[in-house]
Phi, psi and omega in degrees: 000141182295147180301324180297322179294322178297315181296319179295318179297317180292326176296319177296321177301316179300318179295318180294318181291341178281347182291151180297135178093344179073186182219149173277169179299319179299318180293321178296322178299319180290322183296315185258001175055058177211177186282165177300318181299319180294320178298314179301317181295319179294320178298320178295319179297317180295321178294317178297326180287351176104004178282126184283099179256148175220155180240130178244132181285129179231088185069237181275341185250153174263145178249129183256140178209164179266126181288130177242170177093185185301326183287322185269344182269116181292137178294136180244102180283131178252140172280166180300320180297320180292320178296318178298317181295317179296319182295313181288330183291348181295337177296333180288347182274358183305316179296338182263007182299131180091349178268159179303321180294311181297317180295321180295317179293321178298318178297319179298318179293324177296321178295320178297316180296321181293334181282350181273159175284167182298325180293316180294320179295319179297323180295314180294321178296327179291341179297331182297337180284340185238339182226142176216155176230091190275134174261109185256157177052047181263156178266150178270111181257006185295331181281352183249029183299312182293323177298315179297320180298315180296318181291322175300316180296320180294322177295315182294318185270356183056054181247138178287144178239152171251129188221154168252122189233134179270114179279123184293317183294317182270349182053051181214151178262127181235152176275133183230148170243117192234147170251098183294129184249317187204139173249140176208163181251130181203138174052043175079011180217168179253133185232154181238130169263123184215146175282121180268122182291336179282311182275345179059044175198164178282128181235167179257133180233137177274134185303315187288351181265358174285125178271328181201140179224132177229128180276133180264177176272356182281134177254164180217160177270129178295132179298118185296337183273355185287131175216127186299318180299316179290325180297320181270353181298133180090343179282156173251100188078236184260345185275132179248160180168188180284119182287145176231164179281127180240132178235128181232151173236122181258147181287169179300327185296329183242000186302314182294320179298315181295320184291339183284348187237152172260109182274336180199145181301334184271001187292147175226130185249141178224099176294140180256158180296337179284354185094352177282172182224130174255135180236135172236143178201164178245110183216158173286146177281112187225163176302324180296320178295317180297318179297322180296317180293314181298334180296339179271354175057228183286354184272008177220143176233130177277118179272319176201153004284160183296324182297318179292323178302317179292322178300314180296320178298317179295324178299316180292321177296320178296323178294323178293322180292327179075193185291335184276354176077023177219154181279123178286135176285137178281129179258111180257130178266115182285139177282139174287137179297142179287131177280129181285125179281130178278134180292156177295154181302130177090353181280146180284141177270143179230156173057227186294332179296321180294318181296321181292328184275345182079007181288132181268143180294149178289143177265000000 
C-alpha cells in the first residue's frame, strides 16, 4: 500500500478517535475500511508518534480515544524567535481566510497569544510597527469554503467528484468528472491536482474557478506514482508542458536583480564582460512565462527559441498599435535653436564667444 494512503488512513483514525465516547476496534475497522490487524498496527504507530491514546473498558470491549485537554496535550515551549515568526507569519494566512485550514491556524495562533502574559503580548503587537510580512497578489478563497471542504474530503476518502469548472483560457464552464489527488497552496491561491476522466490525465484546477462540486459514491485508487514535486517539476509557475531550451539576455540594469534569484531549478547563469547576463533554462512555453519576460520590457532579449522570440516581438507590436489596431506616430517637438546674444560694444568676450569671434586674448 502506498505511503500516502497509510498517512491518510491514520489521519482519519485520529479524527475518529477525537470523537466523544471513543470507538471500539470493530467500529474503527468500519470507519477506515481495513482489517483488525491494520487498525492495531496504526494505533501502535500513532502511540509511538506521541499521540496520547487511552483505552477504557466498556463491558467486554475496550473503547479507544484520543486524550484532549491539558493532561493529554503536550506542552510546547516556544523561543522568542519562534513566537516572533508565528506572530508575523499570520499575514501569510490572508489567502486562506474563511477556509477550514485558515480558521484552524488562526484559532491556534490566538490560543498561543492568549497563553502569554500582557507584557509579552504587547511586545509581539509592537512588532507590527516595525516588521511586516505582506502577502501580495493573493486570491480570495473565502467564497469557496464549502468547495474546499468537499475536495479535502474527496482527497482523504479517495472519492470521485462531479464538478462544473470555469476554464480561464476558453472562458467557458464545462462539466468534469475528477479523481482529486492533492491540494496545495501556491502563488496566493489553492490548487487541486486531479485525474480528469475527460482528458485522461492529471490536471491542475484553481479552487476559485469551481462553480459546483458534488461528491459521488465512486471510489478510486490513488496513483502510486504521483508526487507533487515531480508533478510540478519542469513547470514555470503553475503551467505544465513539454520543456524546451530557453535562452535570454538581460541588460546591465537588471542583471544583478535577476542573478540574485532562482527562477527555476534548471536555470544556468553566465555573466558577460559587458555587464549583461545570459540565462538558459528548460521550461514549457506558457502564458505565465511570456508575461514574466514581457515584464522586463527592453531589458531582456529572447535569444532562443526563435518561435518565442517572434511571439514576444508580436506582443510588443500589438502593444504599440493599442486598442485601435494601428501604430501611433511619435510626435517629436523640435527645439528652437538658441540665438546667440551679441555682447555689448566694448565688452570682453569669454569662452566660446571669444573663439567664435576670432578675438585674441589680451596679453
